[in-house]
C-alpha positions as a Markdown table, in Angstrom:
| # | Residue | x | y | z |
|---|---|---|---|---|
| 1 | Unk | 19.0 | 3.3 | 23.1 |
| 2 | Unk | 17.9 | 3.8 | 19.6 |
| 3 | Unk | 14.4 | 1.8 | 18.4 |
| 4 | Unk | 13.7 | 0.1 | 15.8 |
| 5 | Unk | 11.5 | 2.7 | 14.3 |
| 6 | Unk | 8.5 | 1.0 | 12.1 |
| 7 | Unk | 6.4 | 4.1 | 12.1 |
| 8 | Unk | 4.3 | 5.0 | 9.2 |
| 9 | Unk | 5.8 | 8.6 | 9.1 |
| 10 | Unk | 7.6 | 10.4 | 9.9 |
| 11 | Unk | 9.8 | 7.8 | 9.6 |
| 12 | Unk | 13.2 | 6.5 | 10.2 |
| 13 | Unk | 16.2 | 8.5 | 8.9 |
| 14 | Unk | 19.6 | 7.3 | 8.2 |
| 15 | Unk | 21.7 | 8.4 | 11.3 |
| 16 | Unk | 24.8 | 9.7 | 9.5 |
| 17 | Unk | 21.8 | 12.6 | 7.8 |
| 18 | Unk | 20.5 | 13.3 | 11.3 |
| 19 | Unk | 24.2 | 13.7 | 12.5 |
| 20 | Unk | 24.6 | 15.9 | 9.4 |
| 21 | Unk | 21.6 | 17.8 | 9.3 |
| 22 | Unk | 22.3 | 18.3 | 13.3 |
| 23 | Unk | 25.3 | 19.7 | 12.2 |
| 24 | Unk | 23.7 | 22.3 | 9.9 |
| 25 | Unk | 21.0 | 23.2 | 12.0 |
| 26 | Unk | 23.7 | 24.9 | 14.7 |
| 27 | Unk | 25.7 | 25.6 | 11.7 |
| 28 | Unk | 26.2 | 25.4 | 8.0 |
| 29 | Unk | 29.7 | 25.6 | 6.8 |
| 30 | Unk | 30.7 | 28.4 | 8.3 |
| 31 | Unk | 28.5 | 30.8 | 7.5 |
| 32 | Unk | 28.1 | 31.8 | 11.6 |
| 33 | Unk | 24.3 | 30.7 | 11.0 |
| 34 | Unk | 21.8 | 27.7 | 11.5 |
| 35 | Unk | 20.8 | 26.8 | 7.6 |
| 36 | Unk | 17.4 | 27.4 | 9.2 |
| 37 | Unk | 18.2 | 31.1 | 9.5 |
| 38 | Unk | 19.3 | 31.6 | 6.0 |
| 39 | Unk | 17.5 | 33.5 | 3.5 |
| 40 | Unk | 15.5 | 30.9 | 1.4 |
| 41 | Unk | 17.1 | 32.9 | -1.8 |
| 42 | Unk | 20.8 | 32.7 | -0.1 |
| 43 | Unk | 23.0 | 31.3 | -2.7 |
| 44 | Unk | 24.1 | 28.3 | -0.1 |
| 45 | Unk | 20.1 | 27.6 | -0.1 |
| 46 | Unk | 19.7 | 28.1 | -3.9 |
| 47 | Unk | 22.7 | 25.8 | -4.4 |
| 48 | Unk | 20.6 | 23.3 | -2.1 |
| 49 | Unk | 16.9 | 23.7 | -3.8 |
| 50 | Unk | 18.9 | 22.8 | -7.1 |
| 51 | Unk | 21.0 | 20.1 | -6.4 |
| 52 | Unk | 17.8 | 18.1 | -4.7 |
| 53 | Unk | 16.1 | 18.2 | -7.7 |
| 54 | Unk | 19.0 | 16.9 | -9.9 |
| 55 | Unk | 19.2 | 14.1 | -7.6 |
| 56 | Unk | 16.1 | 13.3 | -7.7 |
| 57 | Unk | 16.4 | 13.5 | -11.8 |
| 58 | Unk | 19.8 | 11.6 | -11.6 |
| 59 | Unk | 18.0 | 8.8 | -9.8 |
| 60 | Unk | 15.4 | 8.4 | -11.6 |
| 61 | Unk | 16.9 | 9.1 | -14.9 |
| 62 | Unk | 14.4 | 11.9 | -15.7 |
| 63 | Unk | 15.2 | 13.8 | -18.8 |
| 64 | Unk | 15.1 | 17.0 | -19.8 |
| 65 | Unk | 11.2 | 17.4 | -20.4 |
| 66 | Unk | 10.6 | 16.5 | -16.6 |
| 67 | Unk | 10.7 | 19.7 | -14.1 |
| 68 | Unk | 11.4 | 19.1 | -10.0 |
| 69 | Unk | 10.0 | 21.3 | -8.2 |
| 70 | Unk | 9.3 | 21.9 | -4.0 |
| 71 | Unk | 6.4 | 22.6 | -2.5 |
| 72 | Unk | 4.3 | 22.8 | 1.0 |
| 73 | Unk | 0.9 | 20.8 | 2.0 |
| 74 | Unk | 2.0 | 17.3 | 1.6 |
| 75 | Unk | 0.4 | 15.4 | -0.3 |
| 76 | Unk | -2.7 | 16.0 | 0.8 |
| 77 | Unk | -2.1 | 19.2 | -1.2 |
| 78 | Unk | -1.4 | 17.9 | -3.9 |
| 79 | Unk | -4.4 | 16.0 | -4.6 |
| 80 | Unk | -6.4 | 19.2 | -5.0 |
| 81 | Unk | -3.4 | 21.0 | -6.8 |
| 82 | Unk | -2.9 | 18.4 | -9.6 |
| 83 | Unk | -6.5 | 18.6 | -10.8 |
| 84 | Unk | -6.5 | 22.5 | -11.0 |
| 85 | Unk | -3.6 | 22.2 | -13.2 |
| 86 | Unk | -4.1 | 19.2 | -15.1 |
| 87 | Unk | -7.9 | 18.6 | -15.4 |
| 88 | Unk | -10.0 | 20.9 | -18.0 |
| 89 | Unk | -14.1 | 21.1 | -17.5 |
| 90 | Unk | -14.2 | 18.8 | -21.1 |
| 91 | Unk | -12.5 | 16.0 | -19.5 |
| 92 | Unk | -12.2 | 13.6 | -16.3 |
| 93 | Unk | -10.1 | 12.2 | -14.0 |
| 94 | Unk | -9.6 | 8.6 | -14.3 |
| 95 | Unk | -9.2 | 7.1 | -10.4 |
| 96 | Unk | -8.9 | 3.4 | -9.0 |
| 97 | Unk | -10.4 | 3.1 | -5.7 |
| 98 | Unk | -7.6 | 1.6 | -4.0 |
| 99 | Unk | -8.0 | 2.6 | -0.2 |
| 100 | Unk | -7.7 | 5.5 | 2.4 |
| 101 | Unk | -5.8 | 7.8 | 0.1 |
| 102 | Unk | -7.7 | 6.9 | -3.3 |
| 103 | Unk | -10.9 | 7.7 | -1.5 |
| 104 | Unk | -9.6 | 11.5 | -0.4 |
| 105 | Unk | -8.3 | 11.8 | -4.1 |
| 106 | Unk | -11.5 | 11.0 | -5.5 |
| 107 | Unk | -13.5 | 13.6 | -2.9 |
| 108 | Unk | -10.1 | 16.2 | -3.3 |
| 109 | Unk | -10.5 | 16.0 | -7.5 |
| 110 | Unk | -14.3 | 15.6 | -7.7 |
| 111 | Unk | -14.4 | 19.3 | -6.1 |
| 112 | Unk | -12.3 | 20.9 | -8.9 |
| 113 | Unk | -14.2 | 18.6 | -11.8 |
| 114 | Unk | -15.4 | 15.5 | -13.0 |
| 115 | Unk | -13.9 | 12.0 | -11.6 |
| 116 | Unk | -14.6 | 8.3 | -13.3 |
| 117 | Unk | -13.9 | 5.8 | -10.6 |
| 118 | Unk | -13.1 | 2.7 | -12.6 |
| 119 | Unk | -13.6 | 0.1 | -9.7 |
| 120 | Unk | -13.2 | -0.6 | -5.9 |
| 121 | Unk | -11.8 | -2.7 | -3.7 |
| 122 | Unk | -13.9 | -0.9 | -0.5 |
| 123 | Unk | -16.1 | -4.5 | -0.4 |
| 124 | Unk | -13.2 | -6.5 | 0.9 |
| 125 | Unk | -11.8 | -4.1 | 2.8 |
| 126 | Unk | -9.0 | -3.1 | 0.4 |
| 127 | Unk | -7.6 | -6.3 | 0.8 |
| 128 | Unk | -6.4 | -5.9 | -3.0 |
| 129 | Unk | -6.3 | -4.0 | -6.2 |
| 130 | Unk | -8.9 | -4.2 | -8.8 |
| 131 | Unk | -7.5 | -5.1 | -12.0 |
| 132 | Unk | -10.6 | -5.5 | -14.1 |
| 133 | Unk | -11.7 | -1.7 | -15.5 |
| 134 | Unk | -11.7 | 0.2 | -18.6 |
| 135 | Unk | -10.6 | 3.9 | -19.2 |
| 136 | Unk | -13.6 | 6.0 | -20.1 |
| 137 | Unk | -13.0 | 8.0 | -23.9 |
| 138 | Unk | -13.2 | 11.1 | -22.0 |
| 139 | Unk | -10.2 | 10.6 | -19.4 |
| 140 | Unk | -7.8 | 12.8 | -19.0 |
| 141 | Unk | -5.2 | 11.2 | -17.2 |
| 142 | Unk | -5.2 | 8.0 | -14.6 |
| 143 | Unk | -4.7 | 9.2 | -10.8 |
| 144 | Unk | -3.1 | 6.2 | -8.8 |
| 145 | Unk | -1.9 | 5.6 | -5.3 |
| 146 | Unk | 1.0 | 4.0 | -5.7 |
| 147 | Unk | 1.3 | 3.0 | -2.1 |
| 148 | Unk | -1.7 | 2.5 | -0.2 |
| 149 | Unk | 0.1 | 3.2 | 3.2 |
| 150 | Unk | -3.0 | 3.1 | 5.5 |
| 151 | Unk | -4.3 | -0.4 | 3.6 |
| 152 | Unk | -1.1 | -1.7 | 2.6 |
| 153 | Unk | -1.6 | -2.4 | -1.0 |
| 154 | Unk | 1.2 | -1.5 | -3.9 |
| 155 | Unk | 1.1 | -1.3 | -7.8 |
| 156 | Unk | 3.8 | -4.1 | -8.4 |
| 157 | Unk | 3.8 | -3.3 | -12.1 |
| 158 | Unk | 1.7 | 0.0 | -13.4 |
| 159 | Unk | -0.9 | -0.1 | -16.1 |
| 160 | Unk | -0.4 | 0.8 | -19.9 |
| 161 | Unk | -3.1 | 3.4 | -20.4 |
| 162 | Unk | -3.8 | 6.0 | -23.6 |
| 163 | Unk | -3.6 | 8.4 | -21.2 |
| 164 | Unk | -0.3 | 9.3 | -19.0 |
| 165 | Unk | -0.3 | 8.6 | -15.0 |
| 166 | Unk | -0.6 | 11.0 | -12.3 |
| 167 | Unk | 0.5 | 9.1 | -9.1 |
| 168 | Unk | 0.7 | 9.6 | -5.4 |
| 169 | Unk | 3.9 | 8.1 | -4.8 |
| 170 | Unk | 4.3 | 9.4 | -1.3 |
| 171 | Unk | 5.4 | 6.0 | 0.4 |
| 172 | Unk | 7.5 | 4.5 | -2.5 |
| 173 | Unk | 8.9 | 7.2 | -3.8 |
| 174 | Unk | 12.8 | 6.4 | -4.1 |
| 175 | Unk | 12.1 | 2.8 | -3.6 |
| 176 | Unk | 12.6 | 1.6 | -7.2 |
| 177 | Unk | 13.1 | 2.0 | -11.0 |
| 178 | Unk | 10.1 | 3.2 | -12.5 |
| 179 | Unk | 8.6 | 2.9 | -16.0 |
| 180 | Unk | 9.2 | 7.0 | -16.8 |
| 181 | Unk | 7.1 | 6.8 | -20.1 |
| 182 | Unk | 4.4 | 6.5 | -18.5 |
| 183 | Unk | 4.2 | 9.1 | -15.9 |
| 184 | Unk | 2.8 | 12.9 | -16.1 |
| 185 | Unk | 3.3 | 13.9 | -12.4 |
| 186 | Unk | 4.3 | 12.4 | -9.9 |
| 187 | Unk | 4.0 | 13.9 | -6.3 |
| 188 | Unk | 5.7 | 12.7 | -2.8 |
| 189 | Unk | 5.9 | 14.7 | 0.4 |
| 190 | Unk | 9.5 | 13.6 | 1.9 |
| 191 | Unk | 8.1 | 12.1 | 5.5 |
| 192 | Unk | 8.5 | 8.5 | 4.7 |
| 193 | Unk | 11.9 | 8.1 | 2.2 |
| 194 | Unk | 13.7 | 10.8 | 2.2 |
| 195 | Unk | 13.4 | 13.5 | 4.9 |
| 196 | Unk | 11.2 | 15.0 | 7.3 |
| 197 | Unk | 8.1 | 16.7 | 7.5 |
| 198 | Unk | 7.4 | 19.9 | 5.6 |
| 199 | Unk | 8.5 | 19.6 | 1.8 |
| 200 | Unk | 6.5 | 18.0 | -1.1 |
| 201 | Unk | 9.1 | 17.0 | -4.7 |
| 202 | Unk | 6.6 | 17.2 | -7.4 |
| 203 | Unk | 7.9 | 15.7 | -10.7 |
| 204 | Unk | 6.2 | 17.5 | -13.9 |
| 205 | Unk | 6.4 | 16.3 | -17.4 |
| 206 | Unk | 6.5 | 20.1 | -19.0 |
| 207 | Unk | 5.0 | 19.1 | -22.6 |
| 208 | Unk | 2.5 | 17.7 | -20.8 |
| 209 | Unk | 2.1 | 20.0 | -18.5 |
| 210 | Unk | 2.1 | 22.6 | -21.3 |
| 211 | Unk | -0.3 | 21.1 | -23.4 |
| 212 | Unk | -3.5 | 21.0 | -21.1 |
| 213 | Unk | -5.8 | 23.2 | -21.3 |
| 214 | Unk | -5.6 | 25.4 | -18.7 |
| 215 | Unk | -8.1 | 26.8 | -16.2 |
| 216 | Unk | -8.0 | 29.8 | -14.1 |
| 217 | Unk | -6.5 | 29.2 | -10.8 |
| 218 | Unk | -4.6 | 31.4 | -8.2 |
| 219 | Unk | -1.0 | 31.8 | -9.0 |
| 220 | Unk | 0.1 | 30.3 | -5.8 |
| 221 | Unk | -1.5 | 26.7 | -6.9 |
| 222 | Unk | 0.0 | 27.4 | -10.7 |
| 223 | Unk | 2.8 | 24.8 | -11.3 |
| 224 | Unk | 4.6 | 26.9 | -13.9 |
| 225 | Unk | 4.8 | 29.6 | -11.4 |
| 226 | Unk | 7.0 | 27.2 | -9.3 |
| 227 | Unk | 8.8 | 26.5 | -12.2 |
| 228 | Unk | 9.5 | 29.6 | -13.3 |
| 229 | Unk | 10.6 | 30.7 | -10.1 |
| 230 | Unk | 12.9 | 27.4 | -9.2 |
| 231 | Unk | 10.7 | 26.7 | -6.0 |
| 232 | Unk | 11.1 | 30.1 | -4.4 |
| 233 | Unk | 8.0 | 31.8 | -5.4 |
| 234 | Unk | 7.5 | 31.9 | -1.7 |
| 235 | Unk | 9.6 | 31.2 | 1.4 |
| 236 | Unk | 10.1 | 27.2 | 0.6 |
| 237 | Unk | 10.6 | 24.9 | 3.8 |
| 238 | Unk | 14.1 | 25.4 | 3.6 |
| 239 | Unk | 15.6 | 23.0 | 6.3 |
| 240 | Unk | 13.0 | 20.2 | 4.9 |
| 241 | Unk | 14.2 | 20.7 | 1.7 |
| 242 | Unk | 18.3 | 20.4 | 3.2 |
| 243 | Unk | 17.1 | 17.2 | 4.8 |
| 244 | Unk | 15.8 | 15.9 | 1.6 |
| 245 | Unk | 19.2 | 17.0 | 0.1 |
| 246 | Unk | 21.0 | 14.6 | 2.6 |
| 247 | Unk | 18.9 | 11.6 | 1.9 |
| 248 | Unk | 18.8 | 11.6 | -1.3 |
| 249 | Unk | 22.5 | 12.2 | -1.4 |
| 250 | Unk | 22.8 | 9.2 | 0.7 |
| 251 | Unk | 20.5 | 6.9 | -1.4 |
| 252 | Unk | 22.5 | 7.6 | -4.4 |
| 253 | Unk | 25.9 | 7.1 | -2.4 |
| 254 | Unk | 24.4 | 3.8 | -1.2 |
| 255 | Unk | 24.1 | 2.5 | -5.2 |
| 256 | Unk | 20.7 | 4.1 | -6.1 |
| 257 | Unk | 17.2 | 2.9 | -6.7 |
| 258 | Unk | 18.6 | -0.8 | -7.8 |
| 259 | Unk | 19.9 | -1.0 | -4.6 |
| 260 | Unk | 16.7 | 0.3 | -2.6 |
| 261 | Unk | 14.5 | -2.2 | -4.4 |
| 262 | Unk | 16.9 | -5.3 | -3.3 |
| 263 | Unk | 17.1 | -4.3 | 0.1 |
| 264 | Unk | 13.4 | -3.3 | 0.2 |
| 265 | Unk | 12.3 | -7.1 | -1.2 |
| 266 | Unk | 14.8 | -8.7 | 1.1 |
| 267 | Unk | 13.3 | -7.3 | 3.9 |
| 268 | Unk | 9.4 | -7.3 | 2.7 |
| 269 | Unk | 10.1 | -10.9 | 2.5 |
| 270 | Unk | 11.1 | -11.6 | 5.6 |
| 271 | Unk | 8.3 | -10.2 | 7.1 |
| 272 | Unk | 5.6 | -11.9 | 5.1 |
| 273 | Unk | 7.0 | -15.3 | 4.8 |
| 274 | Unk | 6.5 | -14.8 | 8.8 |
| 275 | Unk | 3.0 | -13.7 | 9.1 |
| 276 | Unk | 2.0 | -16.5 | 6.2 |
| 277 | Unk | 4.3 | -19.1 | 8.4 |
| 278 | Unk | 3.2 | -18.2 | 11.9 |
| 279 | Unk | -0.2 | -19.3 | 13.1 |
| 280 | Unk | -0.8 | -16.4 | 15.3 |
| 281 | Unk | -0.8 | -14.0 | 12.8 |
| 282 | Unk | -2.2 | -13.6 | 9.5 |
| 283 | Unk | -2.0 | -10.9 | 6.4 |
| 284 | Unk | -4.4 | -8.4 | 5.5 |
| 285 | Unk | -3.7 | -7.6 | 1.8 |
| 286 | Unk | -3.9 | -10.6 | -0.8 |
| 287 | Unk | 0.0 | -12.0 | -1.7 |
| 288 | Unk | 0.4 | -10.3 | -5.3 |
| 289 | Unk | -0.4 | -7.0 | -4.1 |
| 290 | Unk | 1.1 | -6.4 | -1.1 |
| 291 | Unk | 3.5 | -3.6 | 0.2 |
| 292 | Unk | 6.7 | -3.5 | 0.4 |
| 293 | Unk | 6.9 | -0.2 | 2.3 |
| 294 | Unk | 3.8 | -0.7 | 5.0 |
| 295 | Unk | 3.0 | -4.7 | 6.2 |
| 296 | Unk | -0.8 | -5.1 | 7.0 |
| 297 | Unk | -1.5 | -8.0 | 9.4 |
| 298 | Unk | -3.6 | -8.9 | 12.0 |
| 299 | Unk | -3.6 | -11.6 | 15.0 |
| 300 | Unk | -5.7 | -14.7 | 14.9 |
| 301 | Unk | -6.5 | -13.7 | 18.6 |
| 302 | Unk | -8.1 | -10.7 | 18.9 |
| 303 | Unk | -7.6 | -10.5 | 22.6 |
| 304 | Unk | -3.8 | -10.0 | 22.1 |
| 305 | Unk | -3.4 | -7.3 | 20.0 |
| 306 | Unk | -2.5 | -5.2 | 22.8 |
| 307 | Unk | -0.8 | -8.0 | 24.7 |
| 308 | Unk | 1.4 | -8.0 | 21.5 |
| 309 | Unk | 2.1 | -4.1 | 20.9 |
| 310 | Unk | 3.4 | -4.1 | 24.9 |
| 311 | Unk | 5.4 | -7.1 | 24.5 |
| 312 | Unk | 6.8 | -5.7 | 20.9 |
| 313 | Unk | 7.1 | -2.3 | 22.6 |
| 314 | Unk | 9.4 | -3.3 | 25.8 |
| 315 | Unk | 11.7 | -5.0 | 23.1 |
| 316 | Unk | 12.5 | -1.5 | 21.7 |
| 317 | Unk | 10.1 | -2.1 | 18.7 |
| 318 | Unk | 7.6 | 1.1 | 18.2 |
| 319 | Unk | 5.4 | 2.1 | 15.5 |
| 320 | Unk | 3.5 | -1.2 | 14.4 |
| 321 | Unk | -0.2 | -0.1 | 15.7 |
| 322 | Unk | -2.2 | 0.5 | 12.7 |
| 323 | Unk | -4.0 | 2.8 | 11.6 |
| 324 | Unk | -7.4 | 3.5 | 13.5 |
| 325 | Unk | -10.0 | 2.9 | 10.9 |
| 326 | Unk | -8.0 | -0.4 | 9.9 |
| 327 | Unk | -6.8 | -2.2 | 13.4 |
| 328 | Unk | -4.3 | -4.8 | 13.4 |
| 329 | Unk | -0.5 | -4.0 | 12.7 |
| 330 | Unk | 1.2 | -1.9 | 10.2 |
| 331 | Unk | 5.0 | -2.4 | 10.1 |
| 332 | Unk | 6.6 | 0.2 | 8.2 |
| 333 | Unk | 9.9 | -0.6 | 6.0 |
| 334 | Unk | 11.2 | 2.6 | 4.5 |
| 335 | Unk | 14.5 | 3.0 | 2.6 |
| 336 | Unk | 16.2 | 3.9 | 5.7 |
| 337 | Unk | 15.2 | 1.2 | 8.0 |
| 338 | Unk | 17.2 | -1.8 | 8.2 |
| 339 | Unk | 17.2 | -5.6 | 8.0 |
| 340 | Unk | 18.0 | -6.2 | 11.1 |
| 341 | Unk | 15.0 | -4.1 | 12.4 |
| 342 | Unk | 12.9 | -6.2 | 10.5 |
| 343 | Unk | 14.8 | -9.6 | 11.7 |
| 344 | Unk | 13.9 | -8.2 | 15.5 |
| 345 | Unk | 10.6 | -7.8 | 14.9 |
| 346 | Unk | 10.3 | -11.4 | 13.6 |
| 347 | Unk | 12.1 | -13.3 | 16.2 |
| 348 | Unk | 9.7 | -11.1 | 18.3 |
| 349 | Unk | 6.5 | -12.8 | 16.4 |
| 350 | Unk | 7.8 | -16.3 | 16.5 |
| 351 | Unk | 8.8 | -15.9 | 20.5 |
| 352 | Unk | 5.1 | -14.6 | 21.2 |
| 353 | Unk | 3.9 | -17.2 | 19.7 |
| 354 | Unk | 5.5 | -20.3 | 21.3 |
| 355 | Unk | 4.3 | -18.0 | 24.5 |
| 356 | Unk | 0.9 | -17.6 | 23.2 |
């Protein structure tokens, strides 16, 4: 029987991609091979590589001056990579201490230059986001976690800055329209919206990108390189990338980002109107900036938590522990998951507690 899959990622994936990337993994179209045995510069993998990243520009409604391109390392990665390529040694790195991820950012960026953390929400336990800071003169650009997936905080609406926005958009990527003006980068590795494990779609703005000042790094980290070579400067994660392909060919064929937003709110709500309604539980974040993607909440008894995860778990829900450092309960709501998931887990919370 299949669960109802709330895990922080990997994550759920639409079943008609798994039947189709199951398909493709024996074989694909014909060719007599798995697509995991093709050469990554194929023209049946080439064909794939490019039509990802044009979906991912369709969807988005990126224009010409914005470059997709595939790499390895998650995002993790990435948070090393962007600074080497966007950060010269006359300038720093604007960050916002937002929670688990914004805190490896600021150690990841601080070993490639300088880094101006504006403020921090670390006293209350990330319960929020700060909104009272300044850009320092000397920033270069403002580094954000879009999604706080381990603390459960979200940018509902993204700051105007002087200086464009480099964001870790891992958890929400493909969620929603986005304000395009004001991004540089952006950077998601597919895990949670649209695939599995082992591809990272980084978004470049190229006049930006070709405007910075550039310092000497090895060619491998060099995002022109990956330009230049359309992702395959090296062997990319091919059947990742295929994977990413499906989704995102589903999620347009499903009506788009418009579409993911509604259903993404509809279901968010449902969840929190619950925990704020339900005396047994309560929420971790404060209401205006919670997540849509990753619910934080806790149990007014401590002594149940693992009553509750058993009870949750022989009802076929899995995936809602949190995260170690955190506690409590983390329900993940990705693209792919559905209402009725969500409605299960729910009916689950308010049973529990006429028990309890």
């Amino acid at each position: 029987m299949k669960k109802h899959n709330f895990n922080p990622g990997p994550a759920t994936i639409p079943p008609s991609v798994l039947e189709e990337a199951a398909h493709g993994l024996l074989e694909y179209r014909g060719s007599g091979l798995s697509f995991a045995e093709l050469s990554h510069r194929a023209p049946q993998v080439m064909a794939v590589v490019e039509e990802a990243s044009t979906l991912v520009k369709t969807l988005y409604g990126f224009g010409d001056q914005y470059e997709v391109i595939w790499m390895q390392g998650g995002a993790s990665a990435q948070l090393a990579i962007a600074p080497m390529n966007l950060l010269d040694e006359e300038h720093s790195v604007a960050l916002i201490n937002t929670g688990y991820w914004a805190t490896k950012a600021i150690k990841a960026a601080g070993e490639i230059g300088r880094v101006a953390v504006l403020a921090s929400s670390e006293q209350s336990r990330f319960d929020h986001i700060p909104k009272n800071w300044t850009l320092p003169a000397d920033a270069q650009y403002l580094h954000l976690i879009s999604n706080e997936t381990i603390d459960g905080t979200q940018w509902q609406e993204y700051p105007d800055v002087a200086v464009p926005i480099v964001a870790d958009m891992t958890s929400d990527f493909l969620t929603r329209p986005l304000p395009l003006e004001k991004f540089g980068l952006i950077f998601a590795s597919a895990q949670k919206n649209f695939g599995i494990a082992g591809c990272t779609c980084v978004v470049i703005n190229k006049d930006w990108l070709h405007a910075r000042k550039k310092r000497a790094i090895p060619t491998i980290f060099d995002y022109q390189t990956h330009i230049e070579t359309q992702s395959l400067y090296h062997t990319a994660p091919t059947f990742p990338i295929y994977v990413a392909c499906l989704v995102l060919r589903w999620t347009l064929a499903q009506g788009g980002l418009a579409v993911m937003a509604q259903r993404n709110a509809e279901k968010a709500a449902l969840l929190y109107n619950e925990i704020d309604e339900n005396p047994l539980f309560t929420g971790s974040v404060q209401s205006a900036d919670r997540s849509l993607m990753n619910a934080c909440f806790r149990i007014t008894k401590p002594e149940l938590e693992e009553v509750f995860l058993n009870f949750t778990g022989q009802h076929d829900v899995v995936g809602i522990k949190g995260f170690p450092t955190v506690g409590g309960f983390r329900a993940s709501m990705y693209n792919a998951l559905p209402l009725e998931s969500v409605q299960v887990l729910v009916d689950l919370m308010r049973d529990f507690a006429k028990k309890y």
